[in-house]
Each structure stands twice: as C-alpha cells, then as structure tokens.
Short mmCIF file of C-alpha atoms in Angstrom, two decimals:
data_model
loop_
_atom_site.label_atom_id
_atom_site.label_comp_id
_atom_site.label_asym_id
_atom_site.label_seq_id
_atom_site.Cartn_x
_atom_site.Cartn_y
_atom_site.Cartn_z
CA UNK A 2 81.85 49.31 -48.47
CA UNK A 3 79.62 49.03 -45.62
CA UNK A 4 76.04 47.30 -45.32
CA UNK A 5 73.63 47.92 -42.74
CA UNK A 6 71.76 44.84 -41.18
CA UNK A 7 68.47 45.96 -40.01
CA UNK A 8 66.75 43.72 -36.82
CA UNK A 9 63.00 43.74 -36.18
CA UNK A 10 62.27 45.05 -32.61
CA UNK A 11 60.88 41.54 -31.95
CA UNK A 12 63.13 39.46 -32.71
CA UNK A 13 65.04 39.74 -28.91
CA UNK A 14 61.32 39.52 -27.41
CA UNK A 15 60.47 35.97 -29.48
CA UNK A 16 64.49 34.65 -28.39
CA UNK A 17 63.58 35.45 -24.72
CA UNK A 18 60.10 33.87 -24.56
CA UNK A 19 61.33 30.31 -23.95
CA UNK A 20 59.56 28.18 -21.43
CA UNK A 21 61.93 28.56 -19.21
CA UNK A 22 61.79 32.72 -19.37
CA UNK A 23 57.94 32.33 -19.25
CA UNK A 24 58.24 30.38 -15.98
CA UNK A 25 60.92 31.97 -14.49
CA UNK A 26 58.78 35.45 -14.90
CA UNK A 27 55.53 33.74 -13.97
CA UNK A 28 57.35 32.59 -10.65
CA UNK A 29 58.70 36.39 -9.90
CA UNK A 30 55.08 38.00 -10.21
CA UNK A 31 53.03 35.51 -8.83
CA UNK A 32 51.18 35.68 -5.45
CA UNK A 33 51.45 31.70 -5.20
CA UNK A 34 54.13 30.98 -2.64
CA UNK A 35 55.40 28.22 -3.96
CA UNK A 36 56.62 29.12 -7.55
CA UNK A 37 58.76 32.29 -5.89
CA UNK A 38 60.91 30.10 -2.73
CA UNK A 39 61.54 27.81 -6.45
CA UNK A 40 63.31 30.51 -8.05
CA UNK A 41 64.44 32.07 -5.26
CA UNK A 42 66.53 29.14 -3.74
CA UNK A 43 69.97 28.62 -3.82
CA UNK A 44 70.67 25.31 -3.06
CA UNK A 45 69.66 23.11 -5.67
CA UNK A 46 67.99 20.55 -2.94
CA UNK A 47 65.67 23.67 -1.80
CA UNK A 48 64.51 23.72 -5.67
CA UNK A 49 63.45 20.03 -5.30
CA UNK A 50 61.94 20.03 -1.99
CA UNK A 51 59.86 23.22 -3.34
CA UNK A 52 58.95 21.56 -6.23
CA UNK A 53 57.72 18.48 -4.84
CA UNK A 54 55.83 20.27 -2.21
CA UNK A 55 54.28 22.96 -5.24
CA UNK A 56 53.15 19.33 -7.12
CA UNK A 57 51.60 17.50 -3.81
CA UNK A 58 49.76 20.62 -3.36
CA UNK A 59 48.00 21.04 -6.94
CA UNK A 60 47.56 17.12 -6.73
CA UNK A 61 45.49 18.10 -3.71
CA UNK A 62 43.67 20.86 -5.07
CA UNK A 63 42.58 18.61 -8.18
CA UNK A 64 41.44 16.16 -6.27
CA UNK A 65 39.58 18.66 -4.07
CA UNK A 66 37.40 19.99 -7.10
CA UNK A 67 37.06 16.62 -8.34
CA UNK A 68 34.81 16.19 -4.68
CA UNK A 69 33.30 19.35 -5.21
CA UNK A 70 32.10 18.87 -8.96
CA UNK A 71 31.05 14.98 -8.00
CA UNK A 72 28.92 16.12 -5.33
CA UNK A 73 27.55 18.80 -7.04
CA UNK A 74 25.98 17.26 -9.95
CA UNK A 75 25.48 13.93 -7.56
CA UNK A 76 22.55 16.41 -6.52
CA UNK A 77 22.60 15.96 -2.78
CA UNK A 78 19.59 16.56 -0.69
CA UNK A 79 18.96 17.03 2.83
CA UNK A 80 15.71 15.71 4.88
CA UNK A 81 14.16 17.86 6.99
CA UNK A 82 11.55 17.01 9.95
CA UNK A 83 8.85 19.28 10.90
CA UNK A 84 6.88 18.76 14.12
CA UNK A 85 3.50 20.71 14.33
CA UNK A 86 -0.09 21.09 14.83
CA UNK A 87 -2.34 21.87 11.49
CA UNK A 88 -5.31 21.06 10.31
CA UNK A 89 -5.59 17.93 8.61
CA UNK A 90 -8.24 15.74 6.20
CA UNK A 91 -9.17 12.67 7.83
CA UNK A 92 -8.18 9.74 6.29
CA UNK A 93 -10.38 7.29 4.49
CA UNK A 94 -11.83 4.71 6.32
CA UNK A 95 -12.56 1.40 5.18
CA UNK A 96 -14.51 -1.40 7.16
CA UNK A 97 -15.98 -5.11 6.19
CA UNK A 98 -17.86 -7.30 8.31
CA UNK A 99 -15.33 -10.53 8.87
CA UNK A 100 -18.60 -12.58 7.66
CA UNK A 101 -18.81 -12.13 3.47
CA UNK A 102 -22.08 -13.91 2.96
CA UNK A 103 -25.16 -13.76 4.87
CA UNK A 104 -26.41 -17.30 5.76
CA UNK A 105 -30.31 -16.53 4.56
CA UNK A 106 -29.31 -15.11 1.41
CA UNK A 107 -26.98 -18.09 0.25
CA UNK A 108 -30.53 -20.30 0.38
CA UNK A 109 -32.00 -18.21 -2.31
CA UNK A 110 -29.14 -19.38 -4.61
CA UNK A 111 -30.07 -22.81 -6.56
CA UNK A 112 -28.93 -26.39 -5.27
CA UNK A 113 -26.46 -26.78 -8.07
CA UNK A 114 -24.59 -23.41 -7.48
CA UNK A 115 -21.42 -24.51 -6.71
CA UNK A 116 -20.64 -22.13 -3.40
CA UNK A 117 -23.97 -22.99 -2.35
CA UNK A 118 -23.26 -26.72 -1.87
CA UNK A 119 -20.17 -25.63 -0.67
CA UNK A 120 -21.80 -23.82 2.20
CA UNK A 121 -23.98 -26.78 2.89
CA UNK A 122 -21.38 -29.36 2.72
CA UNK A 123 -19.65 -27.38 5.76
CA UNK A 124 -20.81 -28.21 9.36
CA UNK A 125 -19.33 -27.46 12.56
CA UNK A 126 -19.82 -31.10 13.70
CA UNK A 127 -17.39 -31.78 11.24
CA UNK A 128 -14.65 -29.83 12.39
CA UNK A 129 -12.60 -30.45 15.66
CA UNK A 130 -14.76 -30.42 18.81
CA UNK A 131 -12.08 -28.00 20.10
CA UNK A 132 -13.51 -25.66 17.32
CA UNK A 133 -16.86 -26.41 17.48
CA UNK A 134 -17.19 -25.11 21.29
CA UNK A 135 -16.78 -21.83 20.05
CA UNK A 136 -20.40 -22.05 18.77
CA UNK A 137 -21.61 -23.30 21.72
CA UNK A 138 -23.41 -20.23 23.79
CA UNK A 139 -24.71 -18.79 20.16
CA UNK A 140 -26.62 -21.75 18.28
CA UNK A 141 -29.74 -21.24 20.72
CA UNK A 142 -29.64 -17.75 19.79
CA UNK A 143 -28.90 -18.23 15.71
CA UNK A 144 -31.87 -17.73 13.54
CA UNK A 145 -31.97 -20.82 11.04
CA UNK A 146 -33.55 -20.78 7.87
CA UNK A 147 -36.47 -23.15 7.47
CA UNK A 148 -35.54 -26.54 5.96
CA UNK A 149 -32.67 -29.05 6.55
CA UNK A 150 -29.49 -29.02 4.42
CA UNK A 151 -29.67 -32.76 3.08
CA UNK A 152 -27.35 -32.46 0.51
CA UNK A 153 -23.90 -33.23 0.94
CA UNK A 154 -20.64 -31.51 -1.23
CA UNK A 155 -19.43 -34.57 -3.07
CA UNK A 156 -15.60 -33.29 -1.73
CA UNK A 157 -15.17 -33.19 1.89
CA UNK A 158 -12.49 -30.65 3.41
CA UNK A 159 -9.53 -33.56 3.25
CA UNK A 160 -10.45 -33.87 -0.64
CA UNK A 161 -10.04 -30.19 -1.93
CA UNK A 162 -7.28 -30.34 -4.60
CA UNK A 163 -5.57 -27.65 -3.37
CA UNK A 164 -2.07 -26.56 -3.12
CA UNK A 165 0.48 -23.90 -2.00
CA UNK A 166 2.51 -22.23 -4.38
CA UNK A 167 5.14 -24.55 -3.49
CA UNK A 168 2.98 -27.90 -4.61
CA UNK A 169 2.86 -28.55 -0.98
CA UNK A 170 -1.18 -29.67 0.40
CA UNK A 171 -2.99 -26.96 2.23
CA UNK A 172 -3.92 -28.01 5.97
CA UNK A 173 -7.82 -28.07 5.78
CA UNK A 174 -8.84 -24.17 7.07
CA UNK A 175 -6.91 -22.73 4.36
CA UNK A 176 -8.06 -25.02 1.74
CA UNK A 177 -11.85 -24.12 2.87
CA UNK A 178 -10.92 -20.54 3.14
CA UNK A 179 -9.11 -20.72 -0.31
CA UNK A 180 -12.22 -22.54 -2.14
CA UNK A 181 -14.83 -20.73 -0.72
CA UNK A 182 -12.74 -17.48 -2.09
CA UNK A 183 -12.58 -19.28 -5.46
CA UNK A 184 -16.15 -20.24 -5.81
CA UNK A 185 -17.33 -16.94 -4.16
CA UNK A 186 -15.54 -14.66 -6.72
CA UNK A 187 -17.04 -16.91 -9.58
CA UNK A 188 -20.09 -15.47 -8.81
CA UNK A 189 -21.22 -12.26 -10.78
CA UNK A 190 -20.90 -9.07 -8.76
CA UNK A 191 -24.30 -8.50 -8.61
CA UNK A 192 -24.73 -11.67 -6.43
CA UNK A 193 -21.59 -10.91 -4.52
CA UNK A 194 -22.91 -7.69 -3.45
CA UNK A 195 -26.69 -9.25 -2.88
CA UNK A 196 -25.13 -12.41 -0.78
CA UNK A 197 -23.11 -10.15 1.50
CA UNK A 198 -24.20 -7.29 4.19
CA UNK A 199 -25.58 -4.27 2.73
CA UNK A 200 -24.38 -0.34 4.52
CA UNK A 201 -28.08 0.16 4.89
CA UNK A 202 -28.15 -3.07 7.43
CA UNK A 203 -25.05 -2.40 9.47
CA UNK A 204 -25.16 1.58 9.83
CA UNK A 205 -27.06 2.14 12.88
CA UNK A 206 -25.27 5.84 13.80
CA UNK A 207 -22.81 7.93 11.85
CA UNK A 208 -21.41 11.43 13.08
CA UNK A 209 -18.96 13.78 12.44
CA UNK A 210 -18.12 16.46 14.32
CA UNK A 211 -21.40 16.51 15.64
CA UNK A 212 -22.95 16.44 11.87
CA UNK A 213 -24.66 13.32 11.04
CA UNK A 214 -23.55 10.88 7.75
CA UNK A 215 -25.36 8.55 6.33
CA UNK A 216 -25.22 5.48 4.00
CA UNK A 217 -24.99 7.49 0.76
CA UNK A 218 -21.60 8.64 1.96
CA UNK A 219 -20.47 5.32 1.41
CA UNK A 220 -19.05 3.39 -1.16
CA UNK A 221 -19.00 -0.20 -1.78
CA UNK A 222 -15.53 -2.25 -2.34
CA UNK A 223 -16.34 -5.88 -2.91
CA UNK A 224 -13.31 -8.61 -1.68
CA UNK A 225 -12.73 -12.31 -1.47
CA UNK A 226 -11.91 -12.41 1.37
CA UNK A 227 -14.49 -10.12 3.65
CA UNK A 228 -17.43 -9.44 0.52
CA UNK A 229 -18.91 -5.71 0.94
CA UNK A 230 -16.79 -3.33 2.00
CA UNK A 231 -17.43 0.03 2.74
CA UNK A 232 -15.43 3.48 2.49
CA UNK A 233 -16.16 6.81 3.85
CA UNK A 234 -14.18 9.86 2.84
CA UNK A 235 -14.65 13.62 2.14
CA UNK A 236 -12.42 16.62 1.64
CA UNK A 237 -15.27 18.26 3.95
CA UNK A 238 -14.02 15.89 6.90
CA UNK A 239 -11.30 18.64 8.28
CA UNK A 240 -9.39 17.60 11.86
CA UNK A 241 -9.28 20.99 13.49
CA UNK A 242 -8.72 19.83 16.76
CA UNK A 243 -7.83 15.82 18.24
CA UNK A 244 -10.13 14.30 20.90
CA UNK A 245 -13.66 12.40 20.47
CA UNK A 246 -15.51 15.41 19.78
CA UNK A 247 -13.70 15.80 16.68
CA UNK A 248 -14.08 12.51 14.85
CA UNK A 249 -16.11 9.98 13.08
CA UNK A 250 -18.76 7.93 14.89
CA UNK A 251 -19.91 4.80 13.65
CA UNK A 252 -22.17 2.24 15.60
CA UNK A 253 -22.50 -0.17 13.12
CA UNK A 254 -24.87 -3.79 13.67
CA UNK A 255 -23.16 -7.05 12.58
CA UNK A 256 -26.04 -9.00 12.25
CA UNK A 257 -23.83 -12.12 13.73
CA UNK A 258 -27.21 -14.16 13.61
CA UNK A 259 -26.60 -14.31 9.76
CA UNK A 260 -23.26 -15.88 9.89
CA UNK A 261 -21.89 -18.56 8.30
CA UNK A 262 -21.34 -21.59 10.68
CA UNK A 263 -17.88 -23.64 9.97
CA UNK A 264 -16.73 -21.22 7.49
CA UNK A 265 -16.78 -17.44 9.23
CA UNK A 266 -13.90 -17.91 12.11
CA UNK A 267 -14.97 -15.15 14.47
CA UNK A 268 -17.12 -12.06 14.70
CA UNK A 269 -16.37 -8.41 13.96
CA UNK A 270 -15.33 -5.72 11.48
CA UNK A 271 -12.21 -5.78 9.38
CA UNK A 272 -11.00 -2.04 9.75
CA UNK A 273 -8.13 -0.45 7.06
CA UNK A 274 -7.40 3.42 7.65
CA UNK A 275 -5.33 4.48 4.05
CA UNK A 276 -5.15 7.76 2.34
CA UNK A 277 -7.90 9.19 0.46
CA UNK A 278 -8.46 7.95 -2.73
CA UNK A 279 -6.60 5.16 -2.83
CA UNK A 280 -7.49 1.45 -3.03
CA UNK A 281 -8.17 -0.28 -0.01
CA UNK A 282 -6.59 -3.16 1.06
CA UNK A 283 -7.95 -4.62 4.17
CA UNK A 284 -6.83 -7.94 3.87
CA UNK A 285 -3.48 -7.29 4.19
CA UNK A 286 -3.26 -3.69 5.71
CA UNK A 287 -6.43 -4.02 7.82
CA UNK A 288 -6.68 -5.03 11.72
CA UNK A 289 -9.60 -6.38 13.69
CA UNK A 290 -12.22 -4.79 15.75
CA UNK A 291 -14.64 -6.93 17.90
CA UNK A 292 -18.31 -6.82 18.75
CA UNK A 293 -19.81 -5.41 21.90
CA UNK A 294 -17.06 -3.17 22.24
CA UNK A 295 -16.22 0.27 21.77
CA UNK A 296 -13.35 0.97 20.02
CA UNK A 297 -11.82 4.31 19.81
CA UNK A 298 -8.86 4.68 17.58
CA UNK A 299 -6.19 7.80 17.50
CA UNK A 300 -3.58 8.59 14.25
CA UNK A 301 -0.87 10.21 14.55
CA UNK A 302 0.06 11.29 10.67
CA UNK A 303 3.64 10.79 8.85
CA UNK A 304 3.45 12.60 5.70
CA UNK A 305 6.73 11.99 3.41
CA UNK A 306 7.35 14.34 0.73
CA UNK A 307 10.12 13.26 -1.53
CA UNK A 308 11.31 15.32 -4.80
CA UNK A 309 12.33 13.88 -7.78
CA UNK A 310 14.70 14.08 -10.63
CA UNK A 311 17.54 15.13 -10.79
CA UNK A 312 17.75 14.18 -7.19
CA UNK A 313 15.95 11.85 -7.01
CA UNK A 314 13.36 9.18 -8.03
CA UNK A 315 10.02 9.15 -7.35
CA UNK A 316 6.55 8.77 -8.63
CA UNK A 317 3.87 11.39 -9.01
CA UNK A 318 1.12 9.03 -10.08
CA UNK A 319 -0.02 10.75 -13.03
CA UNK A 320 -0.36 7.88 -15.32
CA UNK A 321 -1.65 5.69 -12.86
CA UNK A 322 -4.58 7.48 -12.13
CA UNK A 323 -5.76 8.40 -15.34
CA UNK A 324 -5.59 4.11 -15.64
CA UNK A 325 -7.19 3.11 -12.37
CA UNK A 326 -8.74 5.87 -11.19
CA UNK A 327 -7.32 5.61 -8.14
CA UNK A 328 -3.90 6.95 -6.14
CA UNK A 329 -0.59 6.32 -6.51
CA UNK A 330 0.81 4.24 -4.16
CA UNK A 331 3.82 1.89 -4.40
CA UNK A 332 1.64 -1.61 -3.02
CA UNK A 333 -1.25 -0.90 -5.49
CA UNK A 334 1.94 -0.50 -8.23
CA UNK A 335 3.02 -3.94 -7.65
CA UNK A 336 -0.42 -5.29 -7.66
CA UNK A 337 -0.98 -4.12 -10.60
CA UNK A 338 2.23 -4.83 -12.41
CA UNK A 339 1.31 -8.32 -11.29
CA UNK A 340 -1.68 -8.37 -12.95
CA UNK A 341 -0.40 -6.30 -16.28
CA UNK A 342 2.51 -9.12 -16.11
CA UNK A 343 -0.65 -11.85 -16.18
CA UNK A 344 -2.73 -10.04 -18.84
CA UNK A 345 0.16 -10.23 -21.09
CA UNK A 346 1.58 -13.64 -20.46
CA UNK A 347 -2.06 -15.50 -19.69
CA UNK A 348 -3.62 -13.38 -21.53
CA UNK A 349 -6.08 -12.81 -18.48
CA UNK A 350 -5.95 -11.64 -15.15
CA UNK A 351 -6.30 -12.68 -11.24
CA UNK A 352 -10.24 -13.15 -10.56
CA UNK A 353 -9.43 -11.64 -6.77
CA UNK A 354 -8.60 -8.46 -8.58
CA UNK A 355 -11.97 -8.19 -10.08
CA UNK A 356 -12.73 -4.73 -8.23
CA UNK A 357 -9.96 -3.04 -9.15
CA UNK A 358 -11.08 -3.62 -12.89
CA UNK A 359 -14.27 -2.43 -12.33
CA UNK A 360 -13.49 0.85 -10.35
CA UNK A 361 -11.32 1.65 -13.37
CA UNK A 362 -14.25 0.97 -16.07
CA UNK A 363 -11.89 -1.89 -17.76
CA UNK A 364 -13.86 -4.06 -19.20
CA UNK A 365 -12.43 -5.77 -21.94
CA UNK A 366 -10.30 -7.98 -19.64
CA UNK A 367 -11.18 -11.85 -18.79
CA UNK A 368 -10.12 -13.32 -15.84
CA UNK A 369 -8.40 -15.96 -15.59
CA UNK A 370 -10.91 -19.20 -15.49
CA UNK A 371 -9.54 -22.19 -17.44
CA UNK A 372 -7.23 -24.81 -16.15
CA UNK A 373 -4.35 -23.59 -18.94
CA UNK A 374 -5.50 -20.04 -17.68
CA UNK A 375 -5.00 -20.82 -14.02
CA UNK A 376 -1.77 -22.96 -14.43
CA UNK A 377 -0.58 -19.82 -16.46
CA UNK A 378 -1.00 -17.47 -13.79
CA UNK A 379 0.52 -19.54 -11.19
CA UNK A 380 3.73 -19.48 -13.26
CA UNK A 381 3.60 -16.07 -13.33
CA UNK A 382 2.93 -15.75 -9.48
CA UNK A 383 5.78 -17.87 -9.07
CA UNK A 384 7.82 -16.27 -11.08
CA UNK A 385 6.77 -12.87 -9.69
CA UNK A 386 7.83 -14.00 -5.93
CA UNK A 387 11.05 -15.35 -7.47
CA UNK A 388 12.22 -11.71 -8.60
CA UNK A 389 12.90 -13.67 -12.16
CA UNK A 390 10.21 -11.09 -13.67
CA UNK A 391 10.80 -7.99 -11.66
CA UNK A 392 7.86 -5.32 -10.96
CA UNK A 393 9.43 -1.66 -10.54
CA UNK A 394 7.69 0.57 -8.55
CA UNK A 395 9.11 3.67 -7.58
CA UNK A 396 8.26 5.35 -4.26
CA UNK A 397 5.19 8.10 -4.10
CA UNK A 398 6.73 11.14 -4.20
CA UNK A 399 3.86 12.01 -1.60
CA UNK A 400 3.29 9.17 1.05
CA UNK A 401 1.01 9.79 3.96
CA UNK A 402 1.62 7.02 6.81
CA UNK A 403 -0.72 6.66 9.94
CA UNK A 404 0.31 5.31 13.12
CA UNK A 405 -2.66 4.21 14.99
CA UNK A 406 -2.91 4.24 18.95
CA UNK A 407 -6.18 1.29 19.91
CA UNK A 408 -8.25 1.32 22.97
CA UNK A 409 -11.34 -0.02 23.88
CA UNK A 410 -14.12 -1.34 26.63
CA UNK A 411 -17.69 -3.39 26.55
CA UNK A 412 -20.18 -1.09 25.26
CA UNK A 413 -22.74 -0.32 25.94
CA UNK A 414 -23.99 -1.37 29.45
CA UNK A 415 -26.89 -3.34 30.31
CA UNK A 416 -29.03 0.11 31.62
CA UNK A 417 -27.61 2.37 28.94
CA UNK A 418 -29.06 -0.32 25.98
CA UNK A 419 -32.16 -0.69 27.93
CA UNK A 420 -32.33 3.30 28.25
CA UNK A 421 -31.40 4.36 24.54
CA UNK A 422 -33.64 1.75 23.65
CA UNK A 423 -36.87 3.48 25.56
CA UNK A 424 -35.77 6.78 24.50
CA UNK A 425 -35.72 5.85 20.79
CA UNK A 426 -31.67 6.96 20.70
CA UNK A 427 -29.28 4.72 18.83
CA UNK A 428 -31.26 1.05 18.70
#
C-alpha cells in the first residue's frame, strides 16, 4: 500500500528565507560595495575587516543626516549687504532749545509756586566764581524783568534731599538739575508748554528743497529735561539727490536773553535725528548744536531688515502702535515696560514719562506723586537696573540707523547780517 505525501510549492521558499538567505541575496544584488567584498571573501579576517569598514561607514552616513536634518529645521539664514543709491524719506528731526523755561514767563507764575521760588532762590553769585565767569560778557546784554527777586528758597543747593539710586548724595549741579526737573514736570502741561519757547518764536527760516515750511509743520514734544520740543517730518520730504540743495533749512532764534541764569548751563539747540514716527528721545540720543554757527549735518542711512519666525525673532510693532501711537522700536520697548512694570507694582507711573501718555490719549493713569508712590517706583527702578525684573524687548524687525557726519563755521558774518537785515531777507 502506498500513500502519496503532497508538499505545498512554498514550503522550500519559506525554509530558504532565513536571515541569513535574505542577506546573503541582498549582498549578491546590491550596488553597495561593501555588502558584495563580505560575501565574496574567503578569508574569514577579510569578512571582518569588511564588516567593520561597511558599519564605520553607515555610522558616518547617520551622523551625516543627523547635520543635515539639524540644520535644516535650525532654519539658517544668511545676511546680505546691499550698497546703493535710492531715493530715500528724510528722517524726522527733532530739536529743543537747551533752555526749558523762559526767564520772563516764570515771573507770571505766583510767589508760592514751588519752581518759581526755586528759580529765584538760584543765583550765579552763588555758584563757584569759576562758573559764574561764564556770564560775564552777557549780563550787560540780558534783558531783566522789572523788580528784584527778594525772596529766598528756604533750601539752598547743599540742602536738597536728594539721592542717587544708590542712597549716595548728589554733588550740587545734579541735585539742581534733578529738582528743577521734579518741580518743572509738577506743573500742568499747559504751563509747561506756556513757560518754555514757543516754534512761532524760534523759527526764523524753514526750507526744503527750495519749498518753504513753516511752524504748522511742527509738532510739540514736551521734556524735563529741555521743555518744548519740536519735530518736523513728512512722507513728502523725498532725498532724491545728497548735497545742501537737497535738504532742510532751519535758522532758528534762541532768544538766549530769556535764559535762565544759574540753572541753564550753556546755549544752543538739543538736536535728535530718529526715524519717522517714532518717539523722540533727545536726552539721551540727542547731540548739541551751538549758537552763531552754522551747522550742516550729513546721514548716511543703515536700514536692517530682519525676518522672523521660524528663523528668527523679531518684532513688527503691531501691538505697540495701536497702544502708543507711535513706532516700534526696541529703546521705547524698554521704556515702556518700565513704566507698565510701575503701573502695576505702584500702581502709577514715572511723571518724566508724562508725554508719552498723552501722545497715546491714556488718560486714566496717575503719576506717581506721593512719598509711598515715589519710594515704590524707586524699587522698581532698582530692581529694573538689577535685571531681577527683566523687560523683553525683541529687536524691530525693521531698524533704520543714521550715521551722522558734523561740520560747521560762525555764521553769518558781520556784512552779510547787516545786508540781509537791509534787504528784509532772513532777520
């Protein structure tokens, strides 16, 4: 008796597919060199050496897309520089006169204002006679208000209770300069504005391009530290071409017969040249331009363009200027922040910052006034400069820098004054 044993046509192909069969056919058909020399060696050393050289070199290759994947989505950029000649908007320009309050106006405030009898309390006989010969040459030509200042500020310069931010005394200058600040910006902007120079006073000429400008194309930034400030900008103010004959003008009148004695340290203009629409800062970005001289000032323009996420951070200023109405820029940030860190800590804010509030139409916002008030914002300021209470501020994602190039001489001459004068010109 026979049987028959019938196999399935796959059983031979699933006994050959072993790992070893898979490999071994792999190695015959594949174009990698390294898998073929392994199963065509002999020697059983050759085997090893291939092998080790077939793992060093896929150790490599991993490591090599590793690279390629982390730079990849590291999002890399490149800067490029572009050197040219285009047309460009003139900055805005922002000026003060160095002297914040005109001397005849401070007499129309009352005897008990406080910055007032500051004013009167300060004489240049009191300060060092070192100082005081700076006045000499001028007082015969100063224009005095009628009347003798009699009364005396109960605190001399040595007595002003004020400190650094390290608790250290103040030499005597800076405490004047810091008090009168103090008492000044106590004052209600109305007054500030009506105590200091007025555009309509100081603009004697304004051209550009040939086309005249006039006071209305100004606008008023009050400060502590210089009073009325002006600005001039206008998307209609288009550099075409570089040279004299393509800028702004200004001859502007100082009125240095109105200065304050013993308080005002020199004569002049406060200058700050910033990107349109931004805030001005010329206390700390500004530079000094001196009477009886023309000044004639070239820019040569950086403009930074940075992109943003993924490769990148930066900030477009969106938010910011919907809240200010002003400009991004990465100073006025921390500025800010400072004073956002105050209004929720003190509950109030800086009283130096007073303009900034108002440009923006926020008006629901005290400053800070009280003693707890002020000793809670110089915790804060402390802080702040400490890094313990950090202000981020990302970069502008658009920054415009200008480097400035100053030259100047006496103007005008003796004739040319005396002619312009006859001919009804500038004066």
């Amino acid at each position: 008796m026979s049987s028959n044993t019938t196999k399935s046509p796959t059983d031979g192909i699933r006994k050959r597919k072993t790992f070893a069969g898979v490999m071994t056919r792999f190695a015959g058909k594949t174009s990698m060199q390294g898998p073929s020399y392994i199963l065509s060696a002999r020697l059983r050393g050759a085997k090893i050496v291939w092998t080790i050289l077939l793992v060093l070199a896929l150790v490599a290759m991993a490591f090599h897309l590793y690279y390629l994947c982390h730079q990849y989505f590291s999002w890399p950029k490149q800067t490029s520089v572009e050197l040219g000649f285009k047309n460009l908007q003139m900055p805005a320009l922002t000026f003060c006169n160095v002297n914040p309050v005109r001397n005849s106006e401070i007499m129309g405030l009352s005897d008990s204002d406080p910055l007032r009898a500051l004013v009167d309390a300060v004489d240049p006989s009191d300060l060092d006679p070192r100082l005081t010969d700076a006045y000499k040459g001028i007082s015969s030509t100063n224009t005095q208000p009628q009347g003798k200042r009699k009364k005396r500020f109960t605190n001399s310069l040595e007595e002003l209770n004020l400190t650094s931010s390290k608790n250290k005394p103040l030499d005597g200058v800076t405490a004047l300069e810091r008090e009168f600040e103090r008492l000044y910006m106590q004052e209600n902007r109305d007054t500030r504005i009506a105590l200091g120079h007025s555009i309509e006073d100081m603009l004697i000429y304004c051209s550009y391009k040939g086309q005249s400008c006039f006071s209305t194309n100004f606008t008023l930034f009050n400060t502590p530290q210089y009073g009325n400030c002006y600005t001039i900008e206008s998307t209609d103010f288009i550099s075409k071409d570089s040279g004299p004959s393509h800028s702004l003008k200004l001859v502007l009148d100082v009125n240095y017969r109105d200065y304050l004695k013993g308080i005002t340290q020199g004569y002049g203009l406060r200058v700050d040249i910033h990107s349109p629409g931004t805030i001005p800062d010329p206390h700390r970005n500004g530079f000094y331009i001196s009477t009886a001289f023309e000044t004639d000032i070239s820019l040569e323009v950086l403009d930074i363009n940075r992109i943003g996420y993924p490769y990148g951070t930066c900030d477009l200023g969106t938010s910011f200027q919907q809240k200010y109405k002003r400009k991004y820029t990465r100073k006025a940030c921390q500025n800010l922040c400072q004073q956002e860190t105050l209004l929720t800590d003190c509950g109030c804010y800086d009283m130096n910052q007073q303009e900034i509030f108002y440009i923006a139409g926020i008006t629901d916002k005290e400053v800070c006034n009280t003693t707890a008030e002020l000793a809670c914002q110089h915790s804060v300021y402390q802080k702040l400069a400490d890094k313990i209470i950090p202000c981020k501020c990302e970069q502008e994602c658009r920054e415009v820098h200008y480097k400035r190039g100053v030259s100047t001489r006496q103007w005008p001459t003796r004739d040319y004054a005396g002619k312009l004068h006859q001919t009804g010109g500038l004066f």
